Amino acid sequence: MKTLTCSLRRLGAALAAAVLAVCLSLPAMASAPLVRDDYGLFDGDTLSALEADAEEAADGHDCDVYFLTVDSIGDEDQRAYAKNYYRDNDLGSGSDRSGILFMIALGSRKYVTITYGGGVTAFTDYRIEQIEDEVVPMLSDGDYADAAQTYIDLCADTLDFYAENGEPLDYDNDPDGDLGIFGILIVVGIPSLIAAIVCSILYAQMKTAKRKTEADDYIGAGLKLRVQRDHYTHTDRVEVYDPPHEESSSSGGSSVDSDGFGGSSGGSF
């Protein structure tokens, strides 16, 4: 009886140790992938490399960076599809589920970028447009791996900028968009100098033109007016309706829909 009891105790201890080991390994096992190749576009090595870079881009920023490939979504709106995917798969970091997701539907040749939580703040409309301007041409050329890598790298730069400066990268603080004094001299100064030189040359060539002091001086010698009178007849008044102008939407920041998602409306590639 004692032997049986000891055996049961050993078995219980072994089972408890096994359960503990499984529980300790759950975080790593349950970690959701950031690069989700549902279409099967990438080989194993490429997928692993992209996943590592996406994890590094998101590390320390509480904002996950997702790249998603799917097949055809038919006539469904790509933004609606991506939002449903984000919600259904419980994506995002932390309680705010912060993240950015770039989706391509290979069968439908559609793309879209969506943001949520802290991702809405970190990725402004201006920055998302920049990212898509870089990535979409690569998709059109079929350079899908390069497109994914470029997207992840730009997301990393964006999150690093936000962390270092305490504000998101936008049109008014983009270091690459600032011409500086030298740039202004090139863009404004040189064309102005060329225009001044051309005008000086043309002015110097006007040797026969002389300014007249009287209106009669412009009338040929064969024409003589015997009587000159000016008569006021009427005044024409034209009223043009000037409708109120809408305020410009280029004030920076991020646009958010009623579901709390930011990002773009997407397009085709």
PDB file of C-alpha atoms in Angstrom, residues 34-244:
ATOM      1  CA  LEU A  34       3.413  39.807 -36.776  1.00  0.00           C
ATOM      2  CA  VAL A  35       4.042  38.759 -40.381  1.00  0.00           C
ATOM      3  CA  ARG A  36       0.933  36.786 -41.331  1.00  0.00           C
ATOM      4  CA  ASP A  37       1.413  35.138 -44.689  1.00  0.00           C
ATOM      5  CA  ASP A  38      -2.025  33.571 -45.113  1.00  0.00           C
ATOM      6  CA  TYR A  39      -1.508  33.538 -48.893  1.00  0.00           C
ATOM      7  CA  GLY A  40       1.719  31.518 -48.659  1.00  0.00           C
ATOM      8  CA  LEU A  41       3.760  34.109 -50.503  1.00  0.00           C
ATOM      9  CA  PHE A  42       7.119  33.786 -48.715  1.00  0.00           C
ATOM     10  CA  ASP A  43       9.437  30.860 -48.185  1.00  0.00           C
ATOM     11  CA  GLY A  44      10.438  29.845 -44.667  1.00  0.00           C
ATOM     12  CA  ASP A  45      13.690  31.806 -44.491  1.00  0.00           C
ATOM     13  CA  THR A  46      12.135  35.015 -45.807  1.00  0.00           C
ATOM     14  CA  LEU A  47       9.194  34.710 -43.445  1.00  0.00           C
ATOM     15  CA  SER A  48      11.482  34.162 -40.444  1.00  0.00           C
ATOM     16  CA  ALA A  49      13.645  37.149 -41.347  1.00  0.00           C
ATOM     17  CA  LEU A  50      10.639  39.434 -41.802  1.00  0.00           C
ATOM     18  CA  GLU A  51       9.112  38.239 -38.528  1.00  0.00           C
ATOM     19  CA  ALA A  52      12.337  38.971 -36.639  1.00  0.00           C
ATOM     20  CA  ASP A  53      12.529  42.480 -38.108  1.00  0.00           C
ATOM     21  CA  ALA A  54       8.871  43.181 -37.316  1.00  0.00           C
ATOM     22  CA  GLU A  55       9.381  42.078 -33.701  1.00  0.00           C
ATOM     23  CA  GLU A  56      12.447  44.315 -33.447  1.00  0.00           C
ATOM     24  CA  ALA A  57      10.531  47.265 -34.929  1.00  0.00           C
ATOM     25  CA  ALA A  58       7.742  46.888 -32.365  1.00  0.00           C
ATOM     26  CA  ASP A  59       9.993  46.127 -29.401  1.00  0.00           C
ATOM     27  CA  GLY A  60       9.699  48.713 -26.639  1.00  0.00           C
ATOM     28  CA  HIS A  61       7.052  50.799 -28.388  1.00  0.00           C
ATOM     29  CA  ASP A  62       3.820  49.070 -27.265  1.00  0.00           C
ATOM     30  CA  CYS A  63       2.683  49.104 -30.879  1.00  0.00           C
ATOM     31  CA  ASP A  64       2.731  45.955 -32.969  1.00  0.00           C
ATOM     32  CA  VAL A  65       3.759  46.093 -36.642  1.00  0.00           C
ATOM     33  CA  TYR A  66       1.762  43.668 -38.810  1.00  0.00           C
ATOM     34  CA  PHE A  67       2.165  42.656 -42.452  1.00  0.00           C
ATOM     35  CA  LEU A  68      -0.664  40.524 -43.791  1.00  0.00           C
ATOM     36  CA  THR A  69      -1.074  38.666 -47.077  1.00  0.00           C
ATOM     37  CA  VAL A  70      -4.386  37.095 -48.100  1.00  0.00           C
ATOM     38  CA  ASP A  71      -5.795  35.713 -51.319  1.00  0.00           C
ATOM     39  CA  SER A  72      -8.845  37.225 -52.968  1.00  0.00           C
ATOM     40  CA  ILE A  73     -11.382  39.274 -51.002  1.00  0.00           C
ATOM     41  CA  GLY A  74     -13.701  39.626 -53.994  1.00  0.00           C
ATOM     42  CA  ASP A  75     -15.658  42.847 -54.087  1.00  0.00           C
ATOM     43  CA  GLU A  76     -15.322  43.415 -50.342  1.00  0.00           C
ATOM     44  CA  ASP A  77     -13.814  46.734 -49.322  1.00  0.00           C
ATOM     45  CA  GLN A  78     -10.211  46.150 -48.298  1.00  0.00           C
ATOM     46  CA  ARG A  79     -10.395  48.527 -45.340  1.00  0.00           C
ATOM     47  CA  ALA A  80     -13.468  46.796 -43.934  1.00  0.00           C
ATOM     48  CA  TYR A  81     -11.811  43.396 -44.447  1.00  0.00           C
ATOM     49  CA  ALA A  82      -8.624  44.475 -42.652  1.00  0.00           C
ATOM     50  CA  LYS A  83     -10.552  45.970 -39.728  1.00  0.00           C
ATOM     51  CA  ASN A  84     -12.562  42.775 -39.277  1.00  0.00           C
ATOM     52  CA  TYR A  85      -9.375  40.706 -39.441  1.00  0.00           C
ATOM     53  CA  TYR A  86      -7.749  42.912 -36.800  1.00  0.00           C
ATOM     54  CA  ARG A  87     -10.722  42.543 -34.455  1.00  0.00           C
ATOM     55  CA  ASP A  88     -11.425  38.852 -35.107  1.00  0.00           C
ATOM     56  CA  ASN A  89      -7.797  37.886 -34.425  1.00  0.00           C
ATOM     57  CA  ASP A  90      -7.523  40.134 -31.364  1.00  0.00           C
ATOM     58  CA  LEU A  91      -4.442  41.866 -32.732  1.00  0.00           C
ATOM     59  CA  GLY A  92      -2.591  44.742 -31.116  1.00  0.00           C
ATOM     60  CA  SER A  93      -0.343  45.400 -28.138  1.00  0.00           C
ATOM     61  CA  GLY A  94      -1.553  46.056 -24.592  1.00  0.00           C
ATOM     62  CA  SER A  95      -5.010  46.925 -23.377  1.00  0.00           C
ATOM     63  CA  ASP A  96      -5.397  49.511 -26.168  1.00  0.00           C
ATOM     64  CA  ARG A  97      -4.544  46.863 -28.784  1.00  0.00           C
ATOM     65  CA  SER A  98      -2.179  49.317 -30.420  1.00  0.00           C
ATOM     66  CA  GLY A  99      -0.804  48.477 -33.817  1.00  0.00           C
ATOM     67  CA  ILE A 100      -0.460  49.123 -37.511  1.00  0.00           C
ATOM     68  CA  LEU A 101      -1.367  46.586 -40.181  1.00  0.00           C
ATOM     69  CA  PHE A 102      -0.568  46.667 -43.878  1.00  0.00           C
ATOM     70  CA  MET A 103      -2.607  44.166 -45.871  1.00  0.00           C
ATOM     71  CA  ILE A 104      -2.270  42.995 -49.463  1.00  0.00           C
ATOM     72  CA  ALA A 105      -4.878  40.814 -51.148  1.00  0.00           C
ATOM     73  CA  LEU A 106      -2.932  39.082 -53.898  1.00  0.00           C
ATOM     74  CA  GLY A 107      -5.937  37.626 -55.673  1.00  0.00           C
ATOM     75  CA  SER A 108      -7.734  40.972 -55.738  1.00  0.00           C
ATOM     76  CA  ARG A 109      -4.561  43.065 -56.077  1.00  0.00           C
ATOM     77  CA  LYS A 110      -5.710  45.409 -53.327  1.00  0.00           C
ATOM     78  CA  TYR A 111      -3.840  46.988 -50.423  1.00  0.00           C
ATOM     79  CA  VAL A 112      -4.666  49.031 -47.337  1.00  0.00           C
ATOM     80  CA  THR A 113      -3.094  50.341 -44.132  1.00  0.00           C
ATOM     81  CA  ILE A 114      -5.017  50.474 -40.854  1.00  0.00           C
ATOM     82  CA  THR A 115      -3.967  51.656 -37.391  1.00  0.00           C
ATOM     83  CA  TYR A 116      -5.522  51.222 -33.974  1.00  0.00           C
ATOM     84  CA  GLY A 117      -4.944  52.412 -30.409  1.00  0.00           C
ATOM     85  CA  GLY A 118      -1.523  53.987 -30.016  1.00  0.00           C
ATOM     86  CA  GLY A 119      -0.851  53.225 -33.663  1.00  0.00           C
ATOM     87  CA  VAL A 120      -3.301  55.953 -34.660  1.00  0.00           C
ATOM     88  CA  THR A 121      -1.209  58.534 -32.814  1.00  0.00           C
ATOM     89  CA  ALA A 122       2.195  57.242 -33.878  1.00  0.00           C
ATOM     90  CA  PHE A 123       1.323  56.981 -37.580  1.00  0.00           C
ATOM     91  CA  THR A 124      -0.144  60.181 -38.978  1.00  0.00           C
ATOM     92  CA  ASP A 125      -1.991  60.423 -42.280  1.00  0.00           C
ATOM     93  CA  TYR A 126       1.085  62.140 -43.711  1.00  0.00           C
ATOM     94  CA  ARG A 127       3.401  59.323 -42.666  1.00  0.00           C
ATOM     95  CA  ILE A 128       1.062  56.556 -43.855  1.00  0.00           C
ATOM     96  CA  GLU A 129       0.909  58.220 -47.267  1.00  0.00           C
ATOM     97  CA  GLN A 130       4.715  58.302 -47.349  1.00  0.00           C
ATOM     98  CA  ILE A 131       4.922  54.609 -46.452  1.00  0.00           C
ATOM     99  CA  GLU A 132       2.427  53.588 -49.118  1.00  0.00           C
ATOM    100  CA  ASP A 133       4.197  55.737 -51.717  1.00  0.00           C
ATOM    101  CA  GLU A 134       7.340  53.686 -51.066  1.00  0.00           C
ATOM    102  CA  VAL A 135       5.744  50.243 -50.770  1.00  0.00           C
ATOM    103  CA  VAL A 136       2.997  50.136 -53.412  1.00  0.00           C
ATOM    104  CA  PRO A 137       5.291  50.548 -56.473  1.00  0.00           C
ATOM    105  CA  MET A 138       7.224  47.494 -55.254  1.00  0.00           C
ATOM    106  CA  LEU A 139       3.983  45.531 -55.092  1.00  0.00           C
ATOM    107  CA  SER A 140       3.169  46.555 -58.655  1.00  0.00           C
ATOM    108  CA  ASP A 141       6.574  45.236 -59.740  1.00  0.00           C
ATOM    109  CA  GLY A 142       6.058  41.962 -57.892  1.00  0.00           C
ATOM    110  CA  ASP A 143       8.849  42.672 -55.383  1.00  0.00           C
ATOM    111  CA  TYR A 144       6.778  41.462 -52.447  1.00  0.00           C
ATOM    112  CA  ALA A 145       9.618  40.604 -50.075  1.00  0.00           C
ATOM    113  CA  ASP A 146      11.250  44.002 -50.646  1.00  0.00           C
ATOM    114  CA  ALA A 147       7.886  45.677 -50.146  1.00  0.00           C
ATOM    115  CA  ALA A 148       7.382  43.921 -46.812  1.00  0.00           C
ATOM    116  CA  GLN A 149      10.917  44.728 -45.685  1.00  0.00           C
ATOM    117  CA  THR A 150      10.579  48.390 -46.673  1.00  0.00           C
ATOM    118  CA  TYR A 151       7.265  48.664 -44.843  1.00  0.00           C
ATOM    119  CA  ILE A 152       8.724  47.179 -41.662  1.00  0.00           C
ATOM    120  CA  ASP A 153      11.810  49.413 -41.835  1.00  0.00           C
ATOM    121  CA  LEU A 154       9.711  52.558 -42.298  1.00  0.00           C
ATOM    122  CA  CYS A 155       7.483  51.549 -39.399  1.00  0.00           C
ATOM    123  CA  ALA A 156      10.568  51.089 -37.233  1.00  0.00           C
ATOM    124  CA  ASP A 157      11.846  54.546 -38.173  1.00  0.00           C
ATOM    125  CA  THR A 158       8.435  56.057 -37.438  1.00  0.00           C
ATOM    126  CA  LEU A 159       8.150  54.485 -33.991  1.00  0.00           C
ATOM    127  CA  ASP A 160      11.746  55.436 -33.141  1.00  0.00           C
ATOM    128  CA  PHE A 161      11.042  59.044 -34.175  1.00  0.00           C
ATOM    129  CA  TYR A 162       7.973  59.134 -31.941  1.00  0.00           C
ATOM    130  CA  ALA A 163       9.894  57.725 -28.974  1.00  0.00           C
ATOM    131  CA  GLU A 164      12.839  60.091 -29.412  1.00  0.00           C
ATOM    132  CA  ASN A 165      10.903  63.296 -30.096  1.00  0.00           C
ATOM    133  CA  GLY A 166       7.741  62.799 -28.066  1.00  0.00           C
ATOM    134  CA  GLU A 167       5.585  63.597 -31.093  1.00  0.00           C
ATOM    135  CA  PRO A 168       4.639  61.674 -34.245  1.00  0.00           C
ATOM    136  CA  LEU A 169       6.346  62.319 -37.540  1.00  0.00           C
ATOM    137  CA  ASP A 170       4.191  64.713 -39.541  1.00  0.00           C
ATOM    138  CA  TYR A 171       4.428  67.187 -42.401  1.00  0.00           C
ATOM    139  CA  ASP A 172       5.601  70.037 -40.143  1.00  0.00           C
ATOM    140  CA  ASN A 173       8.463  68.184 -38.414  1.00  0.00           C
ATOM    141  CA  ASP A 174       9.718  65.824 -41.113  1.00  0.00           C
ATOM    142  CA  PRO A 175      13.518  66.239 -41.250  1.00  0.00           C
ATOM    143  CA  ASP A 176      13.556  64.949 -44.829  1.00  0.00           C
ATOM    144  CA  GLY A 177      10.926  67.476 -45.837  1.00  0.00           C
ATOM    145  CA  ASP A 178      12.830  70.497 -44.487  1.00  0.00           C
ATOM    146  CA  LEU A 179      14.836  72.206 -47.238  1.00  0.00           C
ATOM    147  CA  GLY A 180      16.895  74.362 -44.905  1.00  0.00           C
ATOM    148  CA  ILE A 181      18.640  77.581 -45.903  1.00  0.00           C
ATOM    149  CA  PHE A 182      20.761  75.909 -48.571  1.00  0.00           C
ATOM    150  CA  GLY A 183      17.725  74.208 -50.064  1.00  0.00           C
ATOM    151  CA  ILE A 184      15.771  77.462 -50.133  1.00  0.00           C
ATOM    152  CA  LEU A 185      18.656  79.193 -51.910  1.00  0.00           C
ATOM    153  CA  ILE A 186      18.669  76.467 -54.535  1.00  0.00           C
ATOM    154  CA  VAL A 187      14.899  76.366 -55.056  1.00  0.00           C
ATOM    155  CA  VAL A 188      14.248  80.122 -54.867  1.00  0.00           C
ATOM    156  CA  GLY A 189      17.525  81.970 -55.297  1.00  0.00           C
ATOM    157  CA  ILE A 190      18.880  80.380 -58.459  1.00  0.00           C
ATOM    158  CA  PRO A 191      15.644  80.689 -60.502  1.00  0.00           C
ATOM    159  CA  SER A 192      15.321  84.314 -59.358  1.00  0.00           C
ATOM    160  CA  LEU A 193      18.874  85.068 -60.447  1.00  0.00           C
ATOM    161  CA  ILE A 194      18.295  83.504 -63.866  1.00  0.00           C
ATOM    162  CA  ALA A 195      15.081  85.480 -64.304  1.00  0.00           C
ATOM    163  CA  ALA A 196      16.869  88.730 -63.393  1.00  0.00           C
ATOM    164  CA  ILE A 197      19.617  88.079 -65.953  1.00  0.00           C
ATOM    165  CA  VAL A 198      17.087  87.331 -68.707  1.00  0.00           C
ATOM    166  CA  CYS A 199      15.074  90.462 -67.918  1.00  0.00           C
ATOM    167  CA  SER A 200      18.250  92.577 -67.951  1.00  0.00           C
ATOM    168  CA  ILE A 201      19.185  91.272 -71.392  1.00  0.00           C
ATOM    169  CA  LEU A 202      15.717  91.944 -72.804  1.00  0.00           C
ATOM    170  CA  TYR A 203      15.661  95.416 -71.277  1.00  0.00           C
ATOM    171  CA  ALA A 204      19.018  96.271 -72.824  1.00  0.00           C
ATOM    172  CA  GLN A 205      17.703  95.262 -76.263  1.00  0.00           C
ATOM    173  CA  MET A 206      14.814  97.773 -76.117  1.00  0.00           C
ATOM    174  CA  LYS A 207      16.753 100.560 -77.903  1.00  0.00           C
ATOM    175  CA  THR A 208      13.944 101.889 -80.141  1.00  0.00           C
ATOM    176  CA  ALA A 209      11.235 102.070 -77.539  1.00  0.00           C
ATOM    177  CA  LYS A 210      10.763 105.563 -76.059  1.00  0.00           C
ATOM    178  CA  ARG A 211       8.280 106.594 -73.455  1.00  0.00           C
ATOM    179  CA  LYS A 212       5.528 109.019 -74.649  1.00  0.00           C
ATOM    180  CA  THR A 213       4.297 111.772 -72.369  1.00  0.00           C
ATOM    181  CA  GLU A 214       1.011 112.572 -74.185  1.00  0.00           C
ATOM    182  CA  ALA A 215      -1.715 110.322 -75.535  1.00  0.00           C
ATOM    183  CA  ASP A 216      -1.683 112.206 -78.853  1.00  0.00           C
ATOM    184  CA  ASP A 217       1.918 111.159 -79.330  1.00  0.00           C
ATOM    185  CA  TYR A 218       0.738 107.620 -80.013  1.00  0.00           C
ATOM    186  CA  ILE A 219      -1.561 108.767 -82.858  1.00  0.00           C
ATOM    187  CA  GLY A 220      -0.040 108.863 -86.319  1.00  0.00           C
ATOM    188  CA  ALA A 221       0.698 112.241 -87.979  1.00  0.00           C
ATOM    189  CA  GLY A 222      -2.074 111.752 -90.591  1.00  0.00           C
ATOM    190  CA  LEU A 223      -4.883 111.731 -88.020  1.00  0.00           C
ATOM    191  CA  LYS A 224      -6.115 115.005 -86.535  1.00  0.00           C
ATOM    192  CA  LEU A 225      -9.147 115.205 -84.217  1.00  0.00           C
ATOM    193  CA  ARG A 226     -11.035 118.496 -84.649  1.00  0.00           C
ATOM    194  CA  VAL A 227     -13.207 117.963 -81.574  1.00  0.00           C
ATOM    195  CA  GLN A 228     -12.360 115.870 -78.544  1.00  0.00           C
ATOM    196  CA  ARG A 229     -14.973 115.203 -75.879  1.00  0.00           C
ATOM    197  CA  ASP A 230     -15.441 112.551 -73.183  1.00  0.00           C
ATOM    198  CA  HIS A 231     -19.013 111.551 -72.290  1.00  0.00           C
ATOM    199  CA  TYR A 232     -19.894 109.443 -69.261  1.00  0.00           C
ATOM    200  CA  THR A 233     -22.526 106.911 -70.204  1.00  0.00           C
ATOM    201  CA  HIS A 234     -22.987 104.283 -67.504  1.00  0.00           C
ATOM    202  CA  THR A 235     -21.283 101.962 -65.038  1.00  0.00           C
ATOM    203  CA  ASP A 236     -21.521  98.176 -65.235  1.00  0.00           C
ATOM    204  CA  ARG A 237     -21.695  96.360 -61.898  1.00  0.00           C
ATOM    205  CA  VAL A 238     -21.213  92.631 -61.750  1.00  0.00           C
ATOM    206  CA  GLU A 239     -21.866  90.634 -58.570  1.00  0.00           C
ATOM    207  CA  VAL A 240     -20.265  87.197 -58.211  1.00  0.00           C
ATOM    208  CA  TYR A 241     -21.315  84.793 -55.468  1.00  0.00           C
ATOM    209  CA  ASP A 242     -18.364  83.640 -53.401  1.00  0.00           C
ATOM    210  CA  PRO A 243     -19.437  80.557 -51.419  1.00  0.00           C
ATOM    211  CA  PRO A 244     -17.877  79.885 -48.021  1.00  0.00           C
TER     212      PRO A 244
END
